[in-house]
mmCIF file of C-alpha atoms in Angstrom:
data_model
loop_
_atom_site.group_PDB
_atom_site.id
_atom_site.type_symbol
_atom_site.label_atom_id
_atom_site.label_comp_id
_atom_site.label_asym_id
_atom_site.label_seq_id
_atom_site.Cartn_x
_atom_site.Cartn_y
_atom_site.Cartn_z
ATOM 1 C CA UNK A 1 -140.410 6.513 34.086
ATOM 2 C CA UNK A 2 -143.497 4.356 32.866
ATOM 3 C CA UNK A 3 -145.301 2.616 35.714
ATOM 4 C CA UNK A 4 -144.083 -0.386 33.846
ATOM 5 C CA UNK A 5 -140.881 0.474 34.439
ATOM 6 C CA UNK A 6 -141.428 1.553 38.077
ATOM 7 C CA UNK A 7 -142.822 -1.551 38.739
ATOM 8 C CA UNK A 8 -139.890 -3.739 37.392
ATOM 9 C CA UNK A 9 -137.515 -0.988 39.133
ATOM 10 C CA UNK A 10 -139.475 -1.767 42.692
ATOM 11 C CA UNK A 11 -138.932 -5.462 42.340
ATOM 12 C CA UNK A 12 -135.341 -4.867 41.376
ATOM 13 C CA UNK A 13 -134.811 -3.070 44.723
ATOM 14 C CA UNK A 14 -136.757 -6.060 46.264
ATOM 15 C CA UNK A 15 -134.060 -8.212 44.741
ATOM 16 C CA UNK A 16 -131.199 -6.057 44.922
ATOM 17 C CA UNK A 17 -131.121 -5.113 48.994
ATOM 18 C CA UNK A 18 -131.787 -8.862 49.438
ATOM 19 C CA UNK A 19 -128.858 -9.149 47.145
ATOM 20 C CA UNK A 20 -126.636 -6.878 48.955
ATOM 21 C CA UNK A 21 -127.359 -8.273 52.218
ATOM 22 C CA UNK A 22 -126.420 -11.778 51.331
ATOM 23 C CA UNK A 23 -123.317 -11.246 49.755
ATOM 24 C CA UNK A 24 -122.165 -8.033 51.472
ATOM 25 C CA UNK A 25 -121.367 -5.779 48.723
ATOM 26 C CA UNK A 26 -120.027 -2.989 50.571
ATOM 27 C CA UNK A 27 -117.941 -4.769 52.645
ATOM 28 C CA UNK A 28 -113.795 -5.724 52.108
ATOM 29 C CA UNK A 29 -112.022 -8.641 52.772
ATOM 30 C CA UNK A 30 -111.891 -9.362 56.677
ATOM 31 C CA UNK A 31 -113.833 -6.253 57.493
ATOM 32 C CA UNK A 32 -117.695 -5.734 58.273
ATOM 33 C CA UNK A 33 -120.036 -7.353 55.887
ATOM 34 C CA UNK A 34 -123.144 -6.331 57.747
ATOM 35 C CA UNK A 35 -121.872 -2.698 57.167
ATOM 36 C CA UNK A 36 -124.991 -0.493 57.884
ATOM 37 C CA UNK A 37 -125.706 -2.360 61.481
ATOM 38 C CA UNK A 38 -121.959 -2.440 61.949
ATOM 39 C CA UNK A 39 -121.894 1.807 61.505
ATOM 40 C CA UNK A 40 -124.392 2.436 63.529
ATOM 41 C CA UNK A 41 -124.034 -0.162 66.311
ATOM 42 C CA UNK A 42 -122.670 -0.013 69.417
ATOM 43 C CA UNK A 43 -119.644 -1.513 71.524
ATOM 44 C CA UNK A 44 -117.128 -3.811 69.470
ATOM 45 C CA UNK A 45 -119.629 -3.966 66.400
ATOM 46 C CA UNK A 46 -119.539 -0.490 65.724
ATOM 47 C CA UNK A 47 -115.419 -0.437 65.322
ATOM 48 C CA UNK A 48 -115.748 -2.739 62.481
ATOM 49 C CA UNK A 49 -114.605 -1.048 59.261
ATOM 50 C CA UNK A 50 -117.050 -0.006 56.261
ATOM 51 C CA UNK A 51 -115.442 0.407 52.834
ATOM 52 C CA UNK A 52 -117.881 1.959 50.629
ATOM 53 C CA UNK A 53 -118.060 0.978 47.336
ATOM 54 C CA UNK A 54 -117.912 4.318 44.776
ATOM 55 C CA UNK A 55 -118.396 4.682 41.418
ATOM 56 C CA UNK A 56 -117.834 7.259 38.684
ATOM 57 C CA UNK A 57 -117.403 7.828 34.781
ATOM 58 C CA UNK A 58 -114.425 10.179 35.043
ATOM 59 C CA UNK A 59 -111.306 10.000 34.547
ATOM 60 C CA UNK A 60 -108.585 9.751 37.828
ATOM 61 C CA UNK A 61 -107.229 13.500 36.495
ATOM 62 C CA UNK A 62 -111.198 15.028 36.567
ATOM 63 C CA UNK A 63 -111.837 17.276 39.404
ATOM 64 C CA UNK A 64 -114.908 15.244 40.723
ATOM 65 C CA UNK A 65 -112.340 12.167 41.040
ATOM 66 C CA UNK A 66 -110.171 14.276 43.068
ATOM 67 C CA UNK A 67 -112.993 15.949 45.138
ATOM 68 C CA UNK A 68 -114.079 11.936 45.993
ATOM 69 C CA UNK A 69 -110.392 11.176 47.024
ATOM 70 C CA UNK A 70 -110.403 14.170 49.375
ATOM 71 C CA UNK A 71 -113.196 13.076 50.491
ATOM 72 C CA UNK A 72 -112.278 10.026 51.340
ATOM 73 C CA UNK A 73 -109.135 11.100 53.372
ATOM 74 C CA UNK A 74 -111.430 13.877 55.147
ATOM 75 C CA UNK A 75 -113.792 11.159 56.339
ATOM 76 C CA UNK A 76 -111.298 8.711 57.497
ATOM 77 C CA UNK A 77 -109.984 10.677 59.257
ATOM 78 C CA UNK A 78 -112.842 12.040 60.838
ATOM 79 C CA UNK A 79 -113.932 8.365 61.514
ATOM 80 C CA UNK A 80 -110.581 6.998 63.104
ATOM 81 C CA UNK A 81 -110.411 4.835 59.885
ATOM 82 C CA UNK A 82 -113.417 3.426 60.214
ATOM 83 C CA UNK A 83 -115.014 4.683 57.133
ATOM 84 C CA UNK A 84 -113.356 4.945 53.923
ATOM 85 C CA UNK A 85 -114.469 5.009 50.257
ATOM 86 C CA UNK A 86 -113.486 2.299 47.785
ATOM 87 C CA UNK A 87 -113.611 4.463 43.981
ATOM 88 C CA UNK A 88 -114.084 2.982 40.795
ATOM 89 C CA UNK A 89 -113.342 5.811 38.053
ATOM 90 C CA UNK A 90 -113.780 5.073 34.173
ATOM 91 C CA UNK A 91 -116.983 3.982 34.269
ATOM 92 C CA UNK A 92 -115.516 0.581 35.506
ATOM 93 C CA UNK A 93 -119.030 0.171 36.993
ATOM 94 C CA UNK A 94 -121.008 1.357 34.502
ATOM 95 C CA UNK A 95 -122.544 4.424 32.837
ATOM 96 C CA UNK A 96 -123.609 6.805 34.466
ATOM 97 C CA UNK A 97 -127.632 5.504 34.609
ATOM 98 C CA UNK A 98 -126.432 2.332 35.320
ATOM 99 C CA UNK A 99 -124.666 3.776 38.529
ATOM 100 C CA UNK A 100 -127.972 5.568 39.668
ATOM 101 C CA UNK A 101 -129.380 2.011 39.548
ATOM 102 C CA UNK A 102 -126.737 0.366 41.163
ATOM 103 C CA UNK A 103 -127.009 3.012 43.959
ATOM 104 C CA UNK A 104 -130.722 2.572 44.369
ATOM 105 C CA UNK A 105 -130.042 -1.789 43.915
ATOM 106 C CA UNK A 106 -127.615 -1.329 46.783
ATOM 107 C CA UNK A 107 -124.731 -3.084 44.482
ATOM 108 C CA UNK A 108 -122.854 0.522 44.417
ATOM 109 C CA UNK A 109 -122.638 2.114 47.922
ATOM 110 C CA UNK A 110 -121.968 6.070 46.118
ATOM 111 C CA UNK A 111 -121.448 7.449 43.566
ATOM 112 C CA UNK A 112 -121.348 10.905 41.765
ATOM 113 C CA UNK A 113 -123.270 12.159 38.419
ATOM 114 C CA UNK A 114 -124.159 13.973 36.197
ATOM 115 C CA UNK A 115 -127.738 15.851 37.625
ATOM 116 C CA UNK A 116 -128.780 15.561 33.559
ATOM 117 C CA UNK A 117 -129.694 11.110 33.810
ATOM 118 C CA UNK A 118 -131.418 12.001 36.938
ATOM 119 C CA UNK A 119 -134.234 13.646 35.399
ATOM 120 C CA UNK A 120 -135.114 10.095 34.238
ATOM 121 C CA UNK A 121 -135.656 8.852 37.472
ATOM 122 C CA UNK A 122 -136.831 11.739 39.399
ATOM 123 C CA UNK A 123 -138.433 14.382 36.763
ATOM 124 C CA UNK A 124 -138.099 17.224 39.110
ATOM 125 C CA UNK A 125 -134.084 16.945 37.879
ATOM 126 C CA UNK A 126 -134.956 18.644 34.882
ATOM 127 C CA UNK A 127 -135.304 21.928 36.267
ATOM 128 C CA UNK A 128 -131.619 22.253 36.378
ATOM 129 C CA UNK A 129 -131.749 21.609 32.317
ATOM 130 C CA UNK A 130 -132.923 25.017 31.673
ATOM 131 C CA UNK A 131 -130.551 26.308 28.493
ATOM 132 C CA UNK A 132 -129.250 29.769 28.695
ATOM 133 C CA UNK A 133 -130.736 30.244 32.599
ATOM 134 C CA UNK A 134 -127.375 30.562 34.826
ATOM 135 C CA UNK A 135 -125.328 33.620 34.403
ATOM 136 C CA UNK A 136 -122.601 32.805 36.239
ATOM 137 C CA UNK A 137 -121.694 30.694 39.110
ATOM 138 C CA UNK A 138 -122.926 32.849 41.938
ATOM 139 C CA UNK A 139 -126.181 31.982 40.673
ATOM 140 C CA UNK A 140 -125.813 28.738 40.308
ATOM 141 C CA UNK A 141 -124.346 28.111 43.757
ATOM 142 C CA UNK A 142 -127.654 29.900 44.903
ATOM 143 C CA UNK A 143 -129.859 27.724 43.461
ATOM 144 C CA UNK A 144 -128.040 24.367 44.289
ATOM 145 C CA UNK A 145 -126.765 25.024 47.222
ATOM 146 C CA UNK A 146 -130.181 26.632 49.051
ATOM 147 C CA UNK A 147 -133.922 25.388 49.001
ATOM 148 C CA UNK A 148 -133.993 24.716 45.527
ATOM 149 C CA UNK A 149 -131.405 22.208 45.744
ATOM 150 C CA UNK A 150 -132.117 20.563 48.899
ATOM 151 C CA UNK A 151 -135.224 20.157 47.630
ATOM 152 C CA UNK A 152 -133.992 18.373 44.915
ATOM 153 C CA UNK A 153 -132.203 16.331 47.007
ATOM 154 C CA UNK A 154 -134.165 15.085 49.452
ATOM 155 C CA UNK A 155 -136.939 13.925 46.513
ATOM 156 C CA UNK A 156 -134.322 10.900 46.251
ATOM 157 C CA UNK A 157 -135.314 9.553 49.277
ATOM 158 C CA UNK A 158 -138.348 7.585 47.636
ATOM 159 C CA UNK A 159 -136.074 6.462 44.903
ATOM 160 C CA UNK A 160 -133.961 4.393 47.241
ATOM 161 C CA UNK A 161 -131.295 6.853 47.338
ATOM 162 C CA UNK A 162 -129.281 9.275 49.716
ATOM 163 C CA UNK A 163 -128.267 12.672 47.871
ATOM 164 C CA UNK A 164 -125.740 14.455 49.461
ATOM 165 C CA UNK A 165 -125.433 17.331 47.515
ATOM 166 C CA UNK A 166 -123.967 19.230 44.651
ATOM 167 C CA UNK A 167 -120.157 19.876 43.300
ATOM 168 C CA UNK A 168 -119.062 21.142 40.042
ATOM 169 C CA UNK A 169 -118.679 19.954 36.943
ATOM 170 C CA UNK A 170 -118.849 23.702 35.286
ATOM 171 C CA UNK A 171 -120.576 25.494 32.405
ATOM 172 C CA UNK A 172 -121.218 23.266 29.266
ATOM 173 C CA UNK A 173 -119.635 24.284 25.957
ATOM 174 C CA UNK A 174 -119.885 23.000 22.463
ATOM 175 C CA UNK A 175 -117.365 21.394 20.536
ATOM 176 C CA UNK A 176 -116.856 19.703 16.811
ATOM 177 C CA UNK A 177 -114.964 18.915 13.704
ATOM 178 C CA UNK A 178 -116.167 20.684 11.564
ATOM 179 C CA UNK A 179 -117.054 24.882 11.579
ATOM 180 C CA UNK A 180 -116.475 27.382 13.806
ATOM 181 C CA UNK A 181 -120.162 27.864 15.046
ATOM 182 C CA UNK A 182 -121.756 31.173 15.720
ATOM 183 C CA UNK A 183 -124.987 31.160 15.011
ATOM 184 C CA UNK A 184 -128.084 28.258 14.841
ATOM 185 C CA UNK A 185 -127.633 27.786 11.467
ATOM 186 C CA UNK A 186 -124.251 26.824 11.593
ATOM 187 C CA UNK A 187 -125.558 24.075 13.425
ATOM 188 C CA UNK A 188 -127.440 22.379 10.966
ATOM 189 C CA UNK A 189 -127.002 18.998 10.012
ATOM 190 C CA UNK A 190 -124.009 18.443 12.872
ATOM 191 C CA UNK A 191 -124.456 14.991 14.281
ATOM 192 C CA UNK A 192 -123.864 15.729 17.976
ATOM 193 C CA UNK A 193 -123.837 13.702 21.303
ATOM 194 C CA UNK A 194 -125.884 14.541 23.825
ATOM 195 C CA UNK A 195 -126.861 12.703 27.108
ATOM 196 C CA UNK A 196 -129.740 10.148 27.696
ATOM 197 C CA UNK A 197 -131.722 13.709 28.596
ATOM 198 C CA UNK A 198 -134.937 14.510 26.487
ATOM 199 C CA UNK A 199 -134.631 18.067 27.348
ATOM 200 C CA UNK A 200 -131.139 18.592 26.141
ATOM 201 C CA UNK A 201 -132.186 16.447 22.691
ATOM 202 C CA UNK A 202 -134.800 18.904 22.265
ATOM 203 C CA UNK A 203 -132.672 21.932 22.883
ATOM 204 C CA UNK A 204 -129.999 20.764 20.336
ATOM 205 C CA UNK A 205 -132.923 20.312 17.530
ATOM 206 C CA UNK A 206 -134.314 23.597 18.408
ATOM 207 C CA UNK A 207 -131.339 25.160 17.221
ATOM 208 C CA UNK A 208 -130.785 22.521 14.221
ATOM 209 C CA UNK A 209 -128.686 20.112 15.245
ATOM 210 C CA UNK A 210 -129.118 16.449 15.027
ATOM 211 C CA UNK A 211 -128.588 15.135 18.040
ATOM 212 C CA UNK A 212 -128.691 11.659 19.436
ATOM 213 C CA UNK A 213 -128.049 10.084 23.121
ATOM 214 C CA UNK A 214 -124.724 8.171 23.874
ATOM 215 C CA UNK A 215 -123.131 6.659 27.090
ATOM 216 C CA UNK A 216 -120.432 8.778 28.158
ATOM 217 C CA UNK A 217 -118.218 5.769 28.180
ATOM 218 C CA UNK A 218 -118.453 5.041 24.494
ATOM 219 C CA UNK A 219 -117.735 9.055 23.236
ATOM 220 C CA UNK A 220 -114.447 9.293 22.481
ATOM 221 C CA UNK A 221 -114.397 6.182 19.953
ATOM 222 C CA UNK A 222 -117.618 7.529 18.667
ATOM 223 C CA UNK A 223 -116.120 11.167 17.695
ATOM 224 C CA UNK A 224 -112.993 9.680 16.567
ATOM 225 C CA UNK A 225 -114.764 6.955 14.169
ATOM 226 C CA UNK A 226 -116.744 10.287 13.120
ATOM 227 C CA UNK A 227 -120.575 8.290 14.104
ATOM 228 C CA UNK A 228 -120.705 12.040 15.805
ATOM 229 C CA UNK A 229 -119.558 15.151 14.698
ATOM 230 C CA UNK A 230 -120.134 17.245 17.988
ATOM 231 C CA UNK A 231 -120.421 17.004 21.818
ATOM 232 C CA UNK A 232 -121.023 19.241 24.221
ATOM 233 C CA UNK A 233 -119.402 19.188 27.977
ATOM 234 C CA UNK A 234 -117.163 21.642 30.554
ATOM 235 C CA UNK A 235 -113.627 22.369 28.741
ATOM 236 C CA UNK A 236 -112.170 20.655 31.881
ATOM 237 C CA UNK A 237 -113.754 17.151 30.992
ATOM 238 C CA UNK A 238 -113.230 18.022 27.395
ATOM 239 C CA UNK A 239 -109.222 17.987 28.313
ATOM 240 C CA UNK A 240 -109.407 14.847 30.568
ATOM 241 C CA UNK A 241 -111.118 12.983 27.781
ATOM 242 C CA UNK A 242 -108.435 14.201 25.389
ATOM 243 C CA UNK A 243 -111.172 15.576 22.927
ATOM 244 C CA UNK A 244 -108.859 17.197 21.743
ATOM 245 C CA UNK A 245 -107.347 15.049 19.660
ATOM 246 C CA UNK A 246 -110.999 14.482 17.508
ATOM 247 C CA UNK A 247 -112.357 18.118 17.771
ATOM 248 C CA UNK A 248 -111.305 21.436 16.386
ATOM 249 C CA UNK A 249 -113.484 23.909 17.439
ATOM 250 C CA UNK A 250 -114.968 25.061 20.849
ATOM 251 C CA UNK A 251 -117.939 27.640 20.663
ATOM 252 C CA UNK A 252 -118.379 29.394 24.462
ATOM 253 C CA UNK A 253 -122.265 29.148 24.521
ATOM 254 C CA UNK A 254 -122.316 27.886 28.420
ATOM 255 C CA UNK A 255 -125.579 27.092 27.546
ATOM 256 C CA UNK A 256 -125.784 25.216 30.229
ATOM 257 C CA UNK A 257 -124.693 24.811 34.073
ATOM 258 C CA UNK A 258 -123.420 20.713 34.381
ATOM 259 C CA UNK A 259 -123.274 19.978 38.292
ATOM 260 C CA UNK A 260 -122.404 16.455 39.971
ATOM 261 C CA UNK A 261 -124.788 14.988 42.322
ATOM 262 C CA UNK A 262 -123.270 12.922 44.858
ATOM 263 C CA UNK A 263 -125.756 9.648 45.333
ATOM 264 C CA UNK A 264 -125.409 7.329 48.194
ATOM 265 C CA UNK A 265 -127.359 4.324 48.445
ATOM 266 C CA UNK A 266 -130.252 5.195 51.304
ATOM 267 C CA UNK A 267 -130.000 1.778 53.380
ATOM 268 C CA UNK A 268 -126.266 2.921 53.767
ATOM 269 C CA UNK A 269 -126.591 6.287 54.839
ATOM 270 C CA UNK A 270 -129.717 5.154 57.388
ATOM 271 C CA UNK A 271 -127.216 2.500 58.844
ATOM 272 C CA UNK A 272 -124.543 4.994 59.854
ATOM 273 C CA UNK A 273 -124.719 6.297 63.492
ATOM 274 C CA UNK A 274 -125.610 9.742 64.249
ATOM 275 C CA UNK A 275 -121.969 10.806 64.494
ATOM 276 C CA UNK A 276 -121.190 9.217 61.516
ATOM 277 C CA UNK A 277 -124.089 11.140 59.959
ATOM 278 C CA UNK A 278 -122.720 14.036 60.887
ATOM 279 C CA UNK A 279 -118.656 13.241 59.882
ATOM 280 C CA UNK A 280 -120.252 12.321 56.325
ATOM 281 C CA UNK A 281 -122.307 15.868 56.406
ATOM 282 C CA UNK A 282 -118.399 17.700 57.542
ATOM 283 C CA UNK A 283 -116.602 15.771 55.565
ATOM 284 C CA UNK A 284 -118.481 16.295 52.400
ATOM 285 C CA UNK A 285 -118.793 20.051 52.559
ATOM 286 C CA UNK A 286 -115.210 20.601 53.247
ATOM 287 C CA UNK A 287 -114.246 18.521 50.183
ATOM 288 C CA UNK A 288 -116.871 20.411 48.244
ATOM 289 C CA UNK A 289 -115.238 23.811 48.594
ATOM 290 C CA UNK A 290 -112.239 21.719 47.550
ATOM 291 C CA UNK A 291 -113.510 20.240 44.522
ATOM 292 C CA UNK A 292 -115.236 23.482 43.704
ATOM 293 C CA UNK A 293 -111.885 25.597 43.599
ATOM 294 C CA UNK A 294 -110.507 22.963 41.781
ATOM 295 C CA UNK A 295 -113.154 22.702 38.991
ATOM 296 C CA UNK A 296 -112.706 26.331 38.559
ATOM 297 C CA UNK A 297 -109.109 26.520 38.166
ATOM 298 C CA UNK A 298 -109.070 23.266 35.618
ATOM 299 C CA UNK A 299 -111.161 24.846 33.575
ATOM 300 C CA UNK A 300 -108.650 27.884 32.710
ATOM 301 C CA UNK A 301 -105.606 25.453 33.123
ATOM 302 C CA UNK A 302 -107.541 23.346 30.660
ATOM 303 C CA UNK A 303 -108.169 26.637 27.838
ATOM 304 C CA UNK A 304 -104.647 27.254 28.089
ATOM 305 C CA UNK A 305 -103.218 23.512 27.669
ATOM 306 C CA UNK A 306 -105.160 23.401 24.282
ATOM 307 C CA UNK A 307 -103.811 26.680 22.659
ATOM 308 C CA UNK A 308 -102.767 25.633 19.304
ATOM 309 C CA UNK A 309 -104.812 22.938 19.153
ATOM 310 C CA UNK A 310 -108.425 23.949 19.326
ATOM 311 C CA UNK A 311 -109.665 27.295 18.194
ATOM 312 C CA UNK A 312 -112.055 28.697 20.955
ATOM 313 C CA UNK A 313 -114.988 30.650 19.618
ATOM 314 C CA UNK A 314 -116.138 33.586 21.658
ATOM 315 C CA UNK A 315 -119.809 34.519 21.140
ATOM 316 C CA UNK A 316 -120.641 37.941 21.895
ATOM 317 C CA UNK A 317 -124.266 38.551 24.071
ATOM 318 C CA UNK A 318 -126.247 38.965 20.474
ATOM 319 C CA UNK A 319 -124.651 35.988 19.437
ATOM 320 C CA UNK A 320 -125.939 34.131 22.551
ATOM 321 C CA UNK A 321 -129.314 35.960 22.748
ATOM 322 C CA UNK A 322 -130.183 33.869 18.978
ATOM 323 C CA UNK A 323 -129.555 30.771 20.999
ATOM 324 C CA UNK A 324 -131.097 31.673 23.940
ATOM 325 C CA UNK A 325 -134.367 33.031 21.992
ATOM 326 C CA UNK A 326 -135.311 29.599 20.543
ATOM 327 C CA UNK A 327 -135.185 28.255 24.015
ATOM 328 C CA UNK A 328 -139.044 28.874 24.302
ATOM 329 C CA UNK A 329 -140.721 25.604 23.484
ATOM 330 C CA UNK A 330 -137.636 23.837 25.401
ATOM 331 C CA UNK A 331 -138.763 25.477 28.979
ATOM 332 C CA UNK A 332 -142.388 24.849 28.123
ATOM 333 C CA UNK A 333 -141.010 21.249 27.576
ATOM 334 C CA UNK A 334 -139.105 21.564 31.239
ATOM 335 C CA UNK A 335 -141.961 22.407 32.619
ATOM 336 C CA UNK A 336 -144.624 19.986 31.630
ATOM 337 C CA UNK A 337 -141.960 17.573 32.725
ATOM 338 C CA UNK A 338 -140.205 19.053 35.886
ATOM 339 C CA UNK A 339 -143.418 20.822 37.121
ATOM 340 C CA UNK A 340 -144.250 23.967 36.527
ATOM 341 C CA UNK A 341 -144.040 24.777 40.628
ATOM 342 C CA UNK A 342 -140.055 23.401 40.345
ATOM 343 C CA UNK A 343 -139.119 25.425 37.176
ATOM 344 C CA UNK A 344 -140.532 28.554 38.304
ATOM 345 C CA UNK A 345 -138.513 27.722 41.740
ATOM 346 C CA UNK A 346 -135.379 28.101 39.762
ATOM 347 C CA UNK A 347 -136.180 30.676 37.371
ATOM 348 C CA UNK A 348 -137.277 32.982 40.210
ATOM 349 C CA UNK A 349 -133.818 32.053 42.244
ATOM 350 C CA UNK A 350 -131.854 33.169 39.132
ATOM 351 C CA UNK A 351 -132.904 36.666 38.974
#
């Protein structure tokens, strides 16, 4: 982000959390509209309700949907019914870098992400954009889930928001409409969607793709009007989108791990009591092993579904390795953006 564009973002915030506060955004009808004080008040105050605005670009069938409405029913109940999450799926409030700004305005209360639009707000994000780095998800789950991650996580706090961790979204895979691609130059002149992510641009025209940023929202029309001939996501999303119906090939690079973040606007999280604090903290890792497990299990359930109607393309390890060796300039790129101290971080947790 330019300092230009910090700037304006600051006096957004200015504008936004005086926003919020005036018309009580997080609040429902003849509940709490001073919903941080309420939380973490005391005597009749603090048995006011707060409904928490959330927002996501998913669909209701994704796994990170269903990991929010577990969620949800673990921390209401943990609450007595006092806290309980209001969810907005479809991208009904906006992409997905709209959301992280509506989390940090204070118009959106929570929401979950991909970690990939992050790295536009806080660079250090990038470091999870390394192509080819994560093996499997034992590695992964080291990384996010231990100092690397909550590292990651608690650089929000100067960005106006609350991160609350990581759940799955899955491995990344490549899909289009046209070949069955194996090798880099198969890619060549494939118009392909990729996310508002310099790093993953860069990656796609290292191996000869021409790839171009798109909201999320808008892909589906996009492959099916044929502006795009390619996409890369998880086959789980792939299946909730239904892109199957405008793609015919899938090749298995996994080129990349895709997790969700799980944002929460800071002046929110700071208003809860302690012991709401902590139900949030319960209730969120016990819906993450949930949402986890589920992830996993779509993704096979999702393979299967689509028999007959896209061809899956295995690579074997040389195939991968010619991906994975023009990867070099990329992590020089990750690192001049991420930090060198950061990359290294992850690199060194992957072996």
């Amino acid at each position: 982000m330019s300092q230009m564009q910090y700037l304006n973002t600051r006096r957004k915030l200015l504008i936004g959390g005086l926003v919020a506060a005036s018309l009580g955004l997080f609040g429902c009808g003849g509940e709490s509209k001073d919903a941080p004080a309420a939380a973490g008040g005391s005597g009749p105050a603090a048995e006011q309700k707060l409904v928490i605005k959330v927002g996501h670009a998913a669909t209701e069938s994704n796994t990170g949907h269903k990991g929010l409405v577990r969620f949800n029913e673990l921390l209401s109940a943990k609450t007595d019914g006092r806290i309980t999450l209001d969810i907005y799926p479809n991208s009904q409030l906006g992409s997905e870098r709209e959301l992280i700004e509506s989390i940090q305005l204070g118009s959106v209360g929570m929401a979950f992400v991909s970690s990939a639009p992050l790295g536009n707000f806080k660079k250090e994000f990038f470091a999870l954009d390394l192509p080819f780095a994560f093996k499997d998800r034992e590695t992964v789950y080291r990384v996010l889930d231990g100092e690397v991650g909550q590292t990651l996580l608690a650089g929000l706090d100067d960005i106006n928001i609350k991160g609350l961790g990581f759940w799955e979204n899955g491995f990344r895979q490549f899909s289009n409409s046209k070949v069955p691609v194996r090798t880099p130059d198969d890619l060549r002149g494939i118009k392909m969607r990729t996310m508002e992510n310099e790093v993953h641009i860069a990656a796609w025209k290292e191996l000869g793709a021409n790839p171009a940023p798109l909201a999320f929202g808008e892909l589906f029309t996009a492959l099916q009007q044929k502006t795009f001939d390619a996409q890369e996501t998880p086959i789980n999303l792939f299946y909730d989108m239904k892109y199957f119906e405008v793609q015919k090939f899938i090749t298995k690079t996994g080129h990349l791990y895709s997790p969700f973040v799980i944002l929460m606007n800071k002046s929110v999280y700071e208003g809860l009591s302690d012991a709401d604090k902590q139900a949030v903290a319960e209730a969120f890792e016990e819906a993450k092993r949930y949402q986890r497990e589920l992830a996993q299990a779509s993704d096979a359930a999702a393979e299967k579904a689509m028999e007959g109607q896209i061809t899956f393309v295995e690579l074997s390890d040389a195939e991968k390795e010619a991906f994975r060796a023009k990867m070099g300039p990329v992590y020089e790129l990750v690192k001049r953006k991420a930090g060198e101290e950061i990359v290294n971080k992850v690199l060194d947790t992957t072996r």
